[in-house]
């Protein structure tokens, strides 16, 4: 297995960045990632006002994938997520949905013990490991790692976990893949502006799909296939995700738009990924059992 340390981090997805690593299509890479605070919060006593905010949301990379070409796609399978022994959550003034309730920062510094996060003396939470920032370089201006978009980025999508496979539209040769901002647990919406932020390792398999053309990221797991979209509002993101699914299914099956729409209304789920970033992110998930009957294949 190929290892990539976090000596090289990026704070924006950028087509002009020099690759930290070059791999072949189909290679598996174990990537060391920092937490969203750049590993600057080491204990409950560390004040967020004192950290270097220019080091927020680092992603490790970029990784150049041979065979990935502009106009094609990059397939990313999430093989493993490993955490260090602690996690940090925070909220504060003007941050997240409830930022109007606070005048300063509040921080939770917890330990990871087995498959639980110790939140307090009285409460431990089950882990749901996921990758918050993951994507490829955009075609145009750099996009900072705190913002999601058609390239991926800070989607904060809790479905991006072990066993999931993502498909990203490739805008530049090599794709220039990166990831970071892993969470030990997080609810849909990430309403307080952070999950349980944790450093660790993400193991991914990167495969070039030069003949697959996409506009926005896709996701699949054992049971569902989904579209992911980011926009200025949740309404716009949901609308885009659902339209993307309709176009995708109708272009690859004999089903009519009306039939697909009725099926989606009966079986599809609009799920909020995050509602706290500069762009909001939604996923639209449809059971693969339904799509299989329609003869859908990506």
PDB file of N, CA and C in Angstrom, residues 11-68:
ATOM      1  N   UNK A  11      -4.709  24.243   1.238  1.00  0.00           N
ATOM      2  CA  UNK A  11      -5.826  24.962   1.836  1.00  0.00           C
ATOM      3  C   UNK A  11      -6.851  25.363   0.785  1.00  0.00           C
ATOM      4  N   UNK A  12      -6.609  24.944  -0.454  1.00  0.00           N
ATOM      5  CA  UNK A  12      -7.567  25.150  -1.535  1.00  0.00           C
ATOM      6  C   UNK A  12      -7.362  24.041  -2.561  1.00  0.00           C
ATOM      7  N   UNK A  13      -8.438  23.652  -3.216  1.00  0.00           N
ATOM      8  CA  UNK A  13      -8.341  22.772  -4.374  1.00  0.00           C
ATOM      9  C   UNK A  13      -7.997  23.657  -5.567  1.00  0.00           C
ATOM     10  N   UNK A  14      -6.856  23.347  -6.201  1.00  0.00           N
ATOM     11  CA  UNK A  14      -6.258  24.296  -7.150  1.00  0.00           C
ATOM     12  C   UNK A  14      -5.582  23.511  -8.276  1.00  0.00           C
ATOM     13  N   UNK A  15      -5.956  23.802  -9.520  1.00  0.00           N
ATOM     14  CA  UNK A  15      -5.406  23.102 -10.676  1.00  0.00           C
ATOM     15  C   UNK A  15      -3.921  23.371 -10.886  1.00  0.00           C
ATOM     16  N   UNK A  16      -3.392  24.406 -10.258  1.00  0.00           N
ATOM     17  CA  UNK A  16      -1.992  24.766 -10.464  1.00  0.00           C
ATOM     18  C   UNK A  16      -1.057  24.227  -9.382  1.00  0.00           C
ATOM     19  N   UNK A  17      -1.584  23.489  -8.416  1.00  0.00           N
ATOM     20  CA  UNK A  17      -0.740  22.939  -7.368  1.00  0.00           C
ATOM     21  C   UNK A  17       0.132  21.805  -7.896  1.00  0.00           C
ATOM     22  N   UNK A  18       1.354  21.748  -7.384  1.00  0.00           N
ATOM     23  CA  UNK A  18       2.242  20.632  -7.707  1.00  0.00           C
ATOM     24  C   UNK A  18       1.797  19.403  -6.931  1.00  0.00           C
ATOM     25  N   UNK A  19       1.789  18.258  -7.592  1.00  0.00           N
ATOM     26  CA  UNK A  19       1.334  17.030  -6.947  1.00  0.00           C
ATOM     27  C   UNK A  19       2.268  16.634  -5.807  1.00  0.00           C
ATOM     28  N   UNK A  20       1.667  16.217  -4.693  1.00  0.00           N
ATOM     29  CA  UNK A  20       2.439  15.663  -3.580  1.00  0.00           C
ATOM     30  C   UNK A  20       2.784  14.204  -3.827  1.00  0.00           C
ATOM     31  N   UNK A  21       2.012  13.557  -4.696  1.00  0.00           N
ATOM     32  CA  UNK A  21       2.185  12.127  -4.975  1.00  0.00           C
ATOM     33  C   UNK A  21       1.550  11.830  -6.322  1.00  0.00           C
ATOM     34  N   UNK A  22       2.180  10.940  -7.082  1.00  0.00           N
ATOM     35  CA  UNK A  22       1.601  10.455  -8.334  1.00  0.00           C
ATOM     36  C   UNK A  22       1.370   8.958  -8.222  1.00  0.00           C
ATOM     37  N   UNK A  23       0.159   8.510  -8.581  1.00  0.00           N
ATOM     38  CA  UNK A  23      -0.190   7.098  -8.475  1.00  0.00           C
ATOM     39  C   UNK A  23      -0.778   6.620  -9.793  1.00  0.00           C
ATOM     40  N   UNK A  24      -0.855   5.300  -9.930  1.00  0.00           N
ATOM     41  CA  UNK A  24      -1.502   4.698 -11.084  1.00  0.00           C
ATOM     42  C   UNK A  24      -2.989   4.501 -10.797  1.00  0.00           C
ATOM     43  N   UNK A  25      -3.793   4.491 -11.841  1.00  0.00           N
ATOM     44  CA  UNK A  25      -5.208   4.205 -11.683  1.00  0.00           C
ATOM     45  C   UNK A  25      -5.386   2.842 -11.032  1.00  0.00           C
ATOM     46  N   UNK A  26      -6.193   2.787  -9.985  1.00  0.00           N
ATOM     47  CA  UNK A  26      -6.417   1.554  -9.259  1.00  0.00           C
ATOM     48  C   UNK A  26      -5.571   1.396  -8.018  1.00  0.00           C
ATOM     49  N   UNK A  27      -4.639   2.308  -7.793  1.00  0.00           N
ATOM     50  CA  UNK A  27      -3.787   2.226  -6.602  1.00  0.00           C
ATOM     51  C   UNK A  27      -4.580   2.594  -5.341  1.00  0.00           C
ATOM     52  N   UNK A  28      -4.156   1.979  -4.235  1.00  0.00           N
ATOM     53  CA  UNK A  28      -4.720   2.277  -2.920  1.00  0.00           C
ATOM     54  C   UNK A  28      -3.705   3.086  -2.121  1.00  0.00           C
ATOM     55  N   UNK A  29      -4.180   4.178  -1.518  1.00  0.00           N
ATOM     56  CA  UNK A  29      -3.300   5.100  -0.811  1.00  0.00           C
ATOM     57  C   UNK A  29      -3.824   5.313   0.608  1.00  0.00           C
ATOM     58  N   UNK A  30      -2.948   5.190   1.584  1.00  0.00           N
ATOM     59  CA  UNK A  30      -3.288   5.500   2.978  1.00  0.00           C
ATOM     60  C   UNK A  30      -2.763   6.907   3.263  1.00  0.00           C
ATOM     61  N   UNK A  31      -3.690   7.823   3.548  1.00  0.00           N
ATOM     62  CA  UNK A  31      -3.391   9.253   3.601  1.00  0.00           C
ATOM     63  C   UNK A  31      -3.516   9.759   5.036  1.00  0.00           C
ATOM     64  N   UNK A  32      -2.457  10.363   5.537  1.00  0.00           N
ATOM     65  CA  UNK A  32      -2.480  10.983   6.856  1.00  0.00           C
ATOM     66  C   UNK A  32      -3.165  12.340   6.746  1.00  0.00           C
ATOM     67  N   UNK A  33      -4.141  12.592   7.615  1.00  0.00           N
ATOM     68  CA  UNK A  33      -4.856  13.865   7.581  1.00  0.00           C
ATOM     69  C   UNK A  33      -4.802  14.556   8.941  1.00  0.00           C
ATOM     70  N   UNK A  34      -4.775  15.872   8.906  1.00  0.00           N
ATOM     71  CA  UNK A  34      -4.919  16.693  10.116  1.00  0.00           C
ATOM     72  C   UNK A  34      -6.397  16.933  10.379  1.00  0.00           C
ATOM     73  N   UNK A  35      -6.738  17.367  11.596  1.00  0.00           N
ATOM     74  CA  UNK A  35      -8.127  17.746  11.830  1.00  0.00           C
ATOM     75  C   UNK A  35      -8.382  19.132  11.245  1.00  0.00           C
ATOM     76  N   UNK A  36      -9.628  19.592  11.314  1.00  0.00           N
ATOM     77  CA  UNK A  36      -9.982  20.842  10.636  1.00  0.00           C
ATOM     78  C   UNK A  36      -9.298  22.054  11.257  1.00  0.00           C
ATOM     79  N   UNK A  37      -8.811  21.907  12.499  1.00  0.00           N
ATOM     80  CA  UNK A  37      -8.105  23.002  13.154  1.00  0.00           C
ATOM     81  C   UNK A  37      -6.604  22.933  12.908  1.00  0.00           C
ATOM     82  N   UNK A  38      -6.183  22.103  11.991  1.00  0.00           N
ATOM     83  CA  UNK A  38      -4.759  21.972  11.714  1.00  0.00           C
ATOM     84  C   UNK A  38      -3.997  21.390  12.885  1.00  0.00           C
ATOM     85  N   UNK A  39      -4.674  20.558  13.689  1.00  0.00           N
ATOM     86  CA  UNK A  39      -4.068  19.900  14.860  1.00  0.00           C
ATOM     87  C   UNK A  39      -3.555  20.912  15.887  1.00  0.00           C
ATOM     88  N   UNK A  40      -4.178  22.079  15.945  1.00  0.00           N
ATOM     89  CA  UNK A  40      -3.720  23.116  16.867  1.00  0.00           C
ATOM     90  C   UNK A  40      -4.396  23.048  18.243  1.00  0.00           C
ATOM     91  N   UNK A  41      -5.500  22.305  18.350  1.00  0.00           N
ATOM     92  CA  UNK A  41      -6.210  22.195  19.625  1.00  0.00           C
ATOM     93  C   UNK A  41      -5.833  20.864  20.256  1.00  0.00           C
ATOM     94  N   UNK A  42      -5.073  20.930  21.316  1.00  0.00           N
ATOM     95  CA  UNK A  42      -4.526  19.721  21.946  1.00  0.00           C
ATOM     96  C   UNK A  42      -5.187  19.384  23.273  1.00  0.00           C
ATOM     97  N   UNK A  43      -5.937  20.315  23.851  1.00  0.00           N
ATOM     98  CA  UNK A  43      -6.597  20.062  25.131  1.00  0.00           C
ATOM     99  C   UNK A  43      -7.757  21.026  25.280  1.00  0.00           C
ATOM    100  N   UNK A  44      -8.581  20.796  26.304  1.00  0.00           N
ATOM    101  CA  UNK A  44      -9.722  21.657  26.589  1.00  0.00           C
ATOM    102  C   UNK A  44      -9.282  23.097  26.886  1.00  0.00           C
ATOM    103  N   UNK A  45      -8.022  23.259  27.301  1.00  0.00           N
ATOM    104  CA  UNK A  45      -7.530  24.589  27.682  1.00  0.00           C
ATOM    105  C   UNK A  45      -7.134  25.441  26.475  1.00  0.00           C
ATOM    106  N   UNK A  46      -6.971  24.828  25.305  1.00  0.00           N
ATOM    107  CA  UNK A  46      -6.532  25.582  24.129  1.00  0.00           C
ATOM    108  C   UNK A  46      -7.677  26.447  23.609  1.00  0.00           C
ATOM    109  N   UNK A  47      -7.473  27.750  23.562  1.00  0.00           N
ATOM    110  CA  UNK A  47      -8.510  28.689  23.139  1.00  0.00           C
ATOM    111  C   UNK A  47      -8.520  28.818  21.621  1.00  0.00           C
ATOM    112  N   UNK A  48      -9.704  28.747  21.028  1.00  0.00           N
ATOM    113  CA  UNK A  48      -9.795  28.859  19.571  1.00  0.00           C
ATOM    114  C   UNK A  48      -9.407  30.245  19.082  1.00  0.00           C
ATOM    115  N   UNK A  49      -9.596  31.254  19.931  1.00  0.00           N
ATOM    116  CA  UNK A  49      -9.200  32.608  19.527  1.00  0.00           C
ATOM    117  C   UNK A  49      -7.693  32.726  19.332  1.00  0.00           C
ATOM    118  N   UNK A  50      -6.945  31.791  19.899  1.00  0.00           N
ATOM    119  CA  UNK A  50      -5.483  31.889  19.853  1.00  0.00           C
ATOM    120  C   UNK A  50      -4.859  31.094  18.719  1.00  0.00           C
ATOM    121  N   UNK A  51      -5.645  30.315  17.980  1.00  0.00           N
ATOM    122  CA  UNK A  51      -5.045  29.494  16.929  1.00  0.00           C
ATOM    123  C   UNK A  51      -4.856  30.310  15.652  1.00  0.00           C
ATOM    124  N   UNK A  52      -4.047  29.782  14.750  1.00  0.00           N
ATOM    125  CA  UNK A  52      -3.794  30.413  13.453  1.00  0.00           C
ATOM    126  C   UNK A  52      -4.916  30.007  12.498  1.00  0.00           C
ATOM    127  N   UNK A  53      -5.831  30.943  12.226  1.00  0.00           N
ATOM    128  CA  UNK A  53      -6.992  30.632  11.395  1.00  0.00           C
ATOM    129  C   UNK A  53      -6.640  30.488   9.920  1.00  0.00           C
ATOM    130  N   UNK A  54      -5.418  30.817   9.536  1.00  0.00           N
ATOM    131  CA  UNK A  54      -4.970  30.555   8.166  1.00  0.00           C
ATOM    132  C   UNK A  54      -4.639  29.077   7.947  1.00  0.00           C
ATOM    133  N   UNK A  55      -4.626  28.301   9.033  1.00  0.00           N
ATOM    134  CA  UNK A  55      -4.305  26.880   8.940  1.00  0.00           C
ATOM    135  C   UNK A  55      -5.539  25.996   9.125  1.00  0.00           C
ATOM    136  N   UNK A  56      -6.716  26.553   8.860  1.00  0.00           N
ATOM    137  CA  UNK A  56      -7.965  25.822   9.062  1.00  0.00           C
ATOM    138  C   UNK A  56      -8.316  25.005   7.823  1.00  0.00           C
ATOM    139  N   UNK A  57      -8.913  23.851   8.054  1.00  0.00           N
ATOM    140  CA  UNK A  57      -9.416  22.965   7.003  1.00  0.00           C
ATOM    141  C   UNK A  57      -8.346  22.521   6.008  1.00  0.00           C
ATOM    142  N   UNK A  58      -7.202  22.058   6.478  1.00  0.00           N
ATOM    143  CA  UNK A  58      -6.214  21.539   5.523  1.00  0.00           C
ATOM    144  C   UNK A  58      -6.650  20.194   4.949  1.00  0.00           C
ATOM    145  N   UNK A  59      -6.337  19.982   3.687  1.00  0.00           N
ATOM    146  CA  UNK A  59      -6.493  18.671   3.053  1.00  0.00           C
ATOM    147  C   UNK A  59      -5.102  18.180   2.667  1.00  0.00           C
ATOM    148  N   UNK A  60      -4.874  16.905   2.756  1.00  0.00           N
ATOM    149  CA  UNK A  60      -3.592  16.338   2.347  1.00  0.00           C
ATOM    150  C   UNK A  60      -3.627  16.084   0.847  1.00  0.00           C
ATOM    151  N   UNK A  61      -2.544  16.483   0.163  1.00  0.00           N
ATOM    152  CA  UNK A  61      -2.482  16.300  -1.283  1.00  0.00           C
ATOM    153  C   UNK A  61      -1.825  17.497  -1.938  1.00  0.00           C
ATOM    154  N   UNK A  62      -2.032  17.615  -3.264  1.00  0.00           N
ATOM    155  CA  UNK A  62      -2.909  16.764  -4.075  1.00  0.00           C
ATOM    156  C   UNK A  62      -2.213  15.513  -4.609  1.00  0.00           C
ATOM    157  N   UNK A  63      -3.033  14.528  -4.975  1.00  0.00           N
ATOM    158  CA  UNK A  63      -2.562  13.285  -5.574  1.00  0.00           C
ATOM    159  C   UNK A  63      -2.904  13.293  -7.056  1.00  0.00           C
ATOM    160  N   UNK A  64      -1.887  13.110  -7.883  1.00  0.00           N
ATOM    161  CA  UNK A  64      -2.073  13.027  -9.340  1.00  0.00           C
ATOM    162  C   UNK A  64      -2.319  11.568  -9.699  1.00  0.00           C
ATOM    163  N   UNK A  65      -3.435  11.306 -10.372  1.00  0.00           N
ATOM    164  CA  UNK A  65      -3.802   9.936 -10.741  1.00  0.00           C
ATOM    165  C   UNK A  65      -3.587   9.763 -12.251  1.00  0.00           C
ATOM    166  N   UNK A  66      -2.622   8.961 -12.617  1.00  0.00           N
ATOM    167  CA  UNK A  66      -2.384   8.705 -14.037  1.00  0.00           C
ATOM    168  C   UNK A  66      -3.612   8.069 -14.675  1.00  0.00           C
ATOM    169  N   UNK A  67      -3.974   8.585 -15.843  1.00  0.00           N
ATOM    170  CA  UNK A  67      -5.152   8.084 -16.547  1.00  0.00           C
ATOM    171  C   UNK A  67      -6.397   8.909 -16.325  1.00  0.00           C
ATOM    172  N   UNK A  68      -6.403   9.744 -15.277  1.00  0.00           N
ATOM    173  CA  UNK A  68      -7.529  10.654 -15.058  1.00  0.00           C
ATOM    174  C   UNK A  68      -7.380  11.839 -16.007  1.00  0.00           C
TER     175      UNK A  68
END
